[in-house]
mmCIF file of C-alpha atoms in Angstrom:
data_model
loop_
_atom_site.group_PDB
_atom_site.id
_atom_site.type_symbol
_atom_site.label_atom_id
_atom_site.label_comp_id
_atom_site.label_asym_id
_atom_site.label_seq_id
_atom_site.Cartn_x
_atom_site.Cartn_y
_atom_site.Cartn_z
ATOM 1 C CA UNK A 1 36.212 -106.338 54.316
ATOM 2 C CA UNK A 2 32.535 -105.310 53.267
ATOM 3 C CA UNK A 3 30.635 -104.275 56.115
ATOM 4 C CA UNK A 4 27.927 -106.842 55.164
ATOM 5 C CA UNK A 5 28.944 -109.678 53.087
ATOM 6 C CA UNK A 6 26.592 -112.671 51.391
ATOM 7 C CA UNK A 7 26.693 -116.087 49.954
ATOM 8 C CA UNK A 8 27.820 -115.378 46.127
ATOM 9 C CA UNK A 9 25.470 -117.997 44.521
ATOM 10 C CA UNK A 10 23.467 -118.080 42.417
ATOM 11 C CA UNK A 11 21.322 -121.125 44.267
ATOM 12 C CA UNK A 12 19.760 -123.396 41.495
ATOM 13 C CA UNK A 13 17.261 -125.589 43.632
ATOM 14 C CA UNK A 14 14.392 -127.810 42.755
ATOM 15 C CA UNK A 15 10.872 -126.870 43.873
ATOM 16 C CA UNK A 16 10.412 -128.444 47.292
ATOM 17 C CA UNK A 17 13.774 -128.176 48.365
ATOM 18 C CA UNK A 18 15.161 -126.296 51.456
ATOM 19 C CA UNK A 19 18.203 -123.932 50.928
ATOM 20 C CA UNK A 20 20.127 -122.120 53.285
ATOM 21 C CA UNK A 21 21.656 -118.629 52.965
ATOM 22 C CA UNK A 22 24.175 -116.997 55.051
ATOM 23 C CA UNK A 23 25.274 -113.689 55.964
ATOM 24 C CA UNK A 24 27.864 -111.766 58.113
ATOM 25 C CA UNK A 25 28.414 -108.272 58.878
ATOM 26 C CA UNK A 26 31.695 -106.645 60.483
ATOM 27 C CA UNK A 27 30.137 -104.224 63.007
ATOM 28 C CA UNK A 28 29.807 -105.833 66.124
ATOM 29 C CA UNK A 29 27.478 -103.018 67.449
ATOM 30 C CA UNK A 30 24.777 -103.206 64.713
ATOM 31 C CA UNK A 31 20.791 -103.364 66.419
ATOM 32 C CA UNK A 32 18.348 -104.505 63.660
ATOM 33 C CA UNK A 33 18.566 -107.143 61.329
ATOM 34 C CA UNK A 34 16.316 -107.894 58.184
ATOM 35 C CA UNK A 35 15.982 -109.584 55.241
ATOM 36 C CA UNK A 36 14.646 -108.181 52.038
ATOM 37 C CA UNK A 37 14.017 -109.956 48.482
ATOM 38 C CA UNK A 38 14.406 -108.236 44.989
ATOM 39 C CA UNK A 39 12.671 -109.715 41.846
ATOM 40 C CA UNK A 40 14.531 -108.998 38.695
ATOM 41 C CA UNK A 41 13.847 -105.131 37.782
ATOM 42 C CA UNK A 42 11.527 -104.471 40.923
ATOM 43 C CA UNK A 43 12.387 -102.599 44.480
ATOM 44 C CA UNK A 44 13.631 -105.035 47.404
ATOM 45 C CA UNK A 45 10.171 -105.717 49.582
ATOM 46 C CA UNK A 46 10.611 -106.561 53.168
ATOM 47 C CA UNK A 47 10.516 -110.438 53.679
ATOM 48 C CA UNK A 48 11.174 -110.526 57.640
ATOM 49 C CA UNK A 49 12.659 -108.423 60.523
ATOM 50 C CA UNK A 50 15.257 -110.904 62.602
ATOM 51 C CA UNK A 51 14.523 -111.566 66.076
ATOM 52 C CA UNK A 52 17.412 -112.522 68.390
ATOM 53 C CA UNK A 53 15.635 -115.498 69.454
ATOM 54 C CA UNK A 54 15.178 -116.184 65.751
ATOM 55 C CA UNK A 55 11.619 -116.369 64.198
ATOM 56 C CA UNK A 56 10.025 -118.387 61.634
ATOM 57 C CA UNK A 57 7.602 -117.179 59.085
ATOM 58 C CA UNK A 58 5.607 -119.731 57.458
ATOM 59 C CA UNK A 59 7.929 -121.616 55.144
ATOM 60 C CA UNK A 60 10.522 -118.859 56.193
ATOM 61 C CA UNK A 61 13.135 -119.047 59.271
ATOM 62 C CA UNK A 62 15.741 -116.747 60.508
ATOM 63 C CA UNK A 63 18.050 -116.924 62.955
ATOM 64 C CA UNK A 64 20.719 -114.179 64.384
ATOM 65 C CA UNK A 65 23.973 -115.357 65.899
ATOM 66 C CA UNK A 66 25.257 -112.010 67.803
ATOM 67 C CA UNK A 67 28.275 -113.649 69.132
ATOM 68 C CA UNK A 68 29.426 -114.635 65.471
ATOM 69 C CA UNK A 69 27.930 -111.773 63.869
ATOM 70 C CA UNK A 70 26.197 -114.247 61.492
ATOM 71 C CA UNK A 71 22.380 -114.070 60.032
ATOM 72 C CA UNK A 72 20.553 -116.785 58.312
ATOM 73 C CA UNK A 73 17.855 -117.280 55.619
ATOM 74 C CA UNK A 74 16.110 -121.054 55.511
ATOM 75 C CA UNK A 75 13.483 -121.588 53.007
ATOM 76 C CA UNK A 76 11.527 -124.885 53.161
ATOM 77 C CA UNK A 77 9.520 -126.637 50.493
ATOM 78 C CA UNK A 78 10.891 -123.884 47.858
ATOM 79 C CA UNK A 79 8.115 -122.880 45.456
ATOM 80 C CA UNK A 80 8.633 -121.563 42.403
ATOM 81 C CA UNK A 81 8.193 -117.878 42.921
ATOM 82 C CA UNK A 82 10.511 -117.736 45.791
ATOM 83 C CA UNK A 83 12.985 -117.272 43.173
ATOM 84 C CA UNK A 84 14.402 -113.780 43.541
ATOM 85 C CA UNK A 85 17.693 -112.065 45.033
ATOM 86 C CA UNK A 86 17.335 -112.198 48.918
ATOM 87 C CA UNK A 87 19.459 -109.163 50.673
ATOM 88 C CA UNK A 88 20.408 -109.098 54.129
ATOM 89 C CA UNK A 89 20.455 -105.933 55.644
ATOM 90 C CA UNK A 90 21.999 -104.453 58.921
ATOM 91 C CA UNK A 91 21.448 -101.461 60.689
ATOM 92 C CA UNK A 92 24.615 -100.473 62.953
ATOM 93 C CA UNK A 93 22.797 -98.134 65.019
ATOM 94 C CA UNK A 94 19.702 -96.415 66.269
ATOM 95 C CA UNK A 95 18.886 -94.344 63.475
ATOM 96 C CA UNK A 96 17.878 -94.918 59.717
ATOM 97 C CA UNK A 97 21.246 -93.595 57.638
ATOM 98 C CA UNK A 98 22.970 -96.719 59.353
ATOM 99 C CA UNK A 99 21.199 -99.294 56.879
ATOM 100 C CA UNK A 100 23.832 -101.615 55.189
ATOM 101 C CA UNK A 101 22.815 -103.695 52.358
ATOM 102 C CA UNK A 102 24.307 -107.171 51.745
ATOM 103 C CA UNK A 103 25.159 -107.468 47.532
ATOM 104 C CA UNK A 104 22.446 -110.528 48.129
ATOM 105 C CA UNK A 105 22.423 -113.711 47.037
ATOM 106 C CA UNK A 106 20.263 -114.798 43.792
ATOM 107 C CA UNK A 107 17.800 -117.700 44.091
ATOM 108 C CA UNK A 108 16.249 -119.798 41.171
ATOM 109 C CA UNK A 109 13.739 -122.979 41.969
ATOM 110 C CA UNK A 110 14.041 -124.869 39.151
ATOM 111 C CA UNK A 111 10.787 -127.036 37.888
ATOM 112 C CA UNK B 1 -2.319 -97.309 48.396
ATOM 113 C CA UNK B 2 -0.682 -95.872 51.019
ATOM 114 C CA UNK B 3 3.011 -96.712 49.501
ATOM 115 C CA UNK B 4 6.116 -95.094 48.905
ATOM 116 C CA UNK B 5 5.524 -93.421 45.666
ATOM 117 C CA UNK B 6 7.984 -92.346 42.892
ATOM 118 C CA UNK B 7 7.471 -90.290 39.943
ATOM 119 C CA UNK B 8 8.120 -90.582 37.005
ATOM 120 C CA UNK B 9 8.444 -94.808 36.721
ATOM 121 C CA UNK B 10 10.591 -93.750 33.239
ATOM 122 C CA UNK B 11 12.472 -91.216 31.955
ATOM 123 C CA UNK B 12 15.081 -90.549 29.156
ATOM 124 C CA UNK B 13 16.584 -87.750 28.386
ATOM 125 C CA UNK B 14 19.796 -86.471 26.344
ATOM 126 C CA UNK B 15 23.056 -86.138 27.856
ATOM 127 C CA UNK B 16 23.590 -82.639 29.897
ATOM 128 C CA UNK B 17 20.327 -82.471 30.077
ATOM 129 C CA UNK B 18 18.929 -81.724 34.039
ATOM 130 C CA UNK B 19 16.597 -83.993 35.839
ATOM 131 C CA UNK B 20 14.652 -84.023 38.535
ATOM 132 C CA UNK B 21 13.337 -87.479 40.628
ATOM 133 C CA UNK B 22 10.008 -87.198 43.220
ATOM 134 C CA UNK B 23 9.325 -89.227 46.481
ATOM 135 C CA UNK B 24 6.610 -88.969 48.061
ATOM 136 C CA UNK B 25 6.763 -91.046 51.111
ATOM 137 C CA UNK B 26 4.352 -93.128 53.054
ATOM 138 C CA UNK B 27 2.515 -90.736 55.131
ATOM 139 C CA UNK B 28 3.974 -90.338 59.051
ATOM 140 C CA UNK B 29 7.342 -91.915 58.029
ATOM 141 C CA UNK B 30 9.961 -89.596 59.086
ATOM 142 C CA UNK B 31 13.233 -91.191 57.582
ATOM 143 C CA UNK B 32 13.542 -90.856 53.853
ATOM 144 C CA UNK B 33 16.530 -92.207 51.570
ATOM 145 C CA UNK B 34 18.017 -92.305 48.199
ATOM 146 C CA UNK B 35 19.448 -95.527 46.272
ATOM 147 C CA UNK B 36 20.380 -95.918 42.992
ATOM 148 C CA UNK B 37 21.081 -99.271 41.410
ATOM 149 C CA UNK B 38 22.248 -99.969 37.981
ATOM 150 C CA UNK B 39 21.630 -103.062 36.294
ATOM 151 C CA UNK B 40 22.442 -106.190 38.242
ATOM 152 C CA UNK B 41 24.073 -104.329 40.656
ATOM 153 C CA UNK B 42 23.492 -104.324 44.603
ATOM 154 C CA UNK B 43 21.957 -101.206 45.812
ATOM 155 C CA UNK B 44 23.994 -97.389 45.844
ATOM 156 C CA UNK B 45 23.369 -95.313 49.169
ATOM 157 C CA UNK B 46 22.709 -91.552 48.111
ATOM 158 C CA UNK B 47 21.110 -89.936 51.086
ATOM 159 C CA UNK B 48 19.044 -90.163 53.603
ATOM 160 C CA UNK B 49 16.960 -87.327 55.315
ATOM 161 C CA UNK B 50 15.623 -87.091 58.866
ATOM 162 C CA UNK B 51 13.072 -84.837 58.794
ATOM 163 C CA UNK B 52 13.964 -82.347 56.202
ATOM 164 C CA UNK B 53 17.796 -82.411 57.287
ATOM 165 C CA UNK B 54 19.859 -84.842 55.424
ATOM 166 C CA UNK B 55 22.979 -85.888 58.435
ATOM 167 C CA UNK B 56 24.266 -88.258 55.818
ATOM 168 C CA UNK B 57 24.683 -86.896 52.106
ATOM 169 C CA UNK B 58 28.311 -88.960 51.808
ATOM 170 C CA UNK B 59 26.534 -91.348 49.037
ATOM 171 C CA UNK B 60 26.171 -88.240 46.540
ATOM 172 C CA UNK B 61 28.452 -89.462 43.443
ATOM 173 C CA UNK B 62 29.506 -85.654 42.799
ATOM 174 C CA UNK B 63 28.002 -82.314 43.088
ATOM 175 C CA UNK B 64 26.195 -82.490 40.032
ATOM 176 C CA UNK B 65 23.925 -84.339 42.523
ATOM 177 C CA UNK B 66 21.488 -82.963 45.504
ATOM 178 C CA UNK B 67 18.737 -83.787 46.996
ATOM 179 C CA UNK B 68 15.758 -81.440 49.428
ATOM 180 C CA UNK B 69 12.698 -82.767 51.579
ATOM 181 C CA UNK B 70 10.414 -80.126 52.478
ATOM 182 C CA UNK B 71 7.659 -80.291 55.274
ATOM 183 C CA UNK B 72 9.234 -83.500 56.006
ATOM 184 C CA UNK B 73 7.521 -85.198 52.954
ATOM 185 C CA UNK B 74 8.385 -85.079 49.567
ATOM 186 C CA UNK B 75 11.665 -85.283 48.577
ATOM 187 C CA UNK B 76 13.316 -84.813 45.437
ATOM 188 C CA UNK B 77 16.804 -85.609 43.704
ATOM 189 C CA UNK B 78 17.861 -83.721 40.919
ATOM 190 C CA UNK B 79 20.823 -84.222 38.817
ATOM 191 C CA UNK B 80 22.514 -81.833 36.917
ATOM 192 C CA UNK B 81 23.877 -81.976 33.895
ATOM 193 C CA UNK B 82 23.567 -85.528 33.322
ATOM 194 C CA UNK B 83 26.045 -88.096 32.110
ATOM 195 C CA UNK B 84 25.441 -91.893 30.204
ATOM 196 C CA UNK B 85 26.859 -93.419 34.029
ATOM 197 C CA UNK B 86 23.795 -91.815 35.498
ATOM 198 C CA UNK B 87 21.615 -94.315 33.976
ATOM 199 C CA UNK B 88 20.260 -96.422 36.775
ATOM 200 C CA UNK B 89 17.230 -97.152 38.678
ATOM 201 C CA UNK B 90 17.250 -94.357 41.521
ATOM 202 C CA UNK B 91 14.865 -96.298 44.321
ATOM 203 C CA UNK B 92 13.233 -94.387 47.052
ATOM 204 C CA UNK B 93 12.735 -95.845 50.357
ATOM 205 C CA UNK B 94 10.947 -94.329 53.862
ATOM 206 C CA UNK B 95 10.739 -95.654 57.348
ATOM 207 C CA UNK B 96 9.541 -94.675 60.904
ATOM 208 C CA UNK B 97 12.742 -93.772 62.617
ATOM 209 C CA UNK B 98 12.540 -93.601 66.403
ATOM 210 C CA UNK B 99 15.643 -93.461 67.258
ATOM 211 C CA UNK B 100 15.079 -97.333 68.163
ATOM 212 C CA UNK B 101 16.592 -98.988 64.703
ATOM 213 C CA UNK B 102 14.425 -101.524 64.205
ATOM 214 C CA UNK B 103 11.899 -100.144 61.788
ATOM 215 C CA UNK B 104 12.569 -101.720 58.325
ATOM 216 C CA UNK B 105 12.379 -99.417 54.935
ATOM 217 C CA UNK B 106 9.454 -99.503 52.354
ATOM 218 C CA UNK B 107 10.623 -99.215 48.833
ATOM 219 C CA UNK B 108 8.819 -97.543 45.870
ATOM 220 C CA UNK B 109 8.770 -98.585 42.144
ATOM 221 C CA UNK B 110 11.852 -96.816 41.169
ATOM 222 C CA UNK B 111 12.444 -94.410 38.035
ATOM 223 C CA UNK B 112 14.289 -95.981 35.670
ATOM 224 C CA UNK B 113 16.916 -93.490 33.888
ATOM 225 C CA UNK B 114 18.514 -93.814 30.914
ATOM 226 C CA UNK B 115 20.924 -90.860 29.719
ATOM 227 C CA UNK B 116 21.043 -91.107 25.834
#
């Protein structure tokens, strides 16, 4: 099993639509939570840190389930340029060489 | 800007040939890693330095690959002898690293490599 696994997609939505992505990861000690999008030949820019109470971002929410080892992406009202690859990424411990990256999942908002 | 920044953005070069790949981080941030990721791919771990020790080189593909950080700055990854499945884009990334976790990683541009 990867250590950090993603929805497959791709997600075709229309603009103005809210989608949903999920994620799980297998280590049941990991600390920090993020998720990161990726336009098509650029670097992955930070979107959000997760909270464990969850935290919402504009149209942007995420949530962290600890018990489940789950971590969710909603976008509302999907705009056009929120299509990209979103990538959820875990770090297991305390220290930076313990970043995981998901594969991600790829998002296009259709006209 | 104060960004994570890589040098060059291209580069091409003939097969066997040596290169060399520069990251300079964003100023203060101690942690510094390597990715590489070829096209539509998910992201490669290289290495990652703490400081200007590296406690996790297990992503190096093979030893024609290393990678130094000196005065805890700039780092650079240099591969040797090169081969056509070293053409990727080799990302740099930095972040504060208390010993806490929870500071995310800043990405530069990339350099894009293609092996002829």
């Amino acid at each position: 099993r990867k250590e950090v696994e993603q929805d497959p997609g791709p997600f075709n939505v229309p603009e103005g639509a809210t989608v949903a992505f999920n994620c799980t990861y297998s280590n049941s000690a990991s600390q920090s939570f993020f998720w990161y999008r990726q336009d098509c030949r650029k670097e992955p820019k930070l979107l959000m840190s997760v909270y464990s109470s969850g935290n919402e971002d504009g149209r942007f929410t995420a949530q962290l389930n600890r018990a489940s080892q789950y971590i969710s992406l909603l976008i509302r009202d999907s705009k056009l340029s929120d299509s990209a690859t979103y990538l959820c990424v875990v770090n297991k411990g305390n220290y930076g060489q313990n970043f995981v990256f998901g594969p991600g999942t790829r998002l296009s908002v259709l006209p | 800007g104060a960004g994570v920044s890589q040098s060059p953005s291209n580069k091409v070069t003939e097969k066997g040939k040596d290169v060399e790949l520069r990251c300079d981080p964003i100023s203060g941030h101690t942690a510094l890693y390597w990715y590489r990721q070829s096209l539509g791919q998910g992201l490669e771990f290289l290495i990652y330095f703490q400081g200007n020790s590296a406690p996790d080189k297990s992503g190096l593909p093979s030893d024609r690959f290393s990678a130094e950080r000196t005065g805890g700055s700039v780092s650079t990854l240099t591969i040797q002898r090169t081969q056509q499945e070293d053409s990727a884009v080799y990302l740099c990334a930095s972040s504060l690293d208390r010993g806490e976790g929870n500071q995310p990683q800043h990405f530069g541009d990339g350099t894009r490599l293609s092996i002829l």
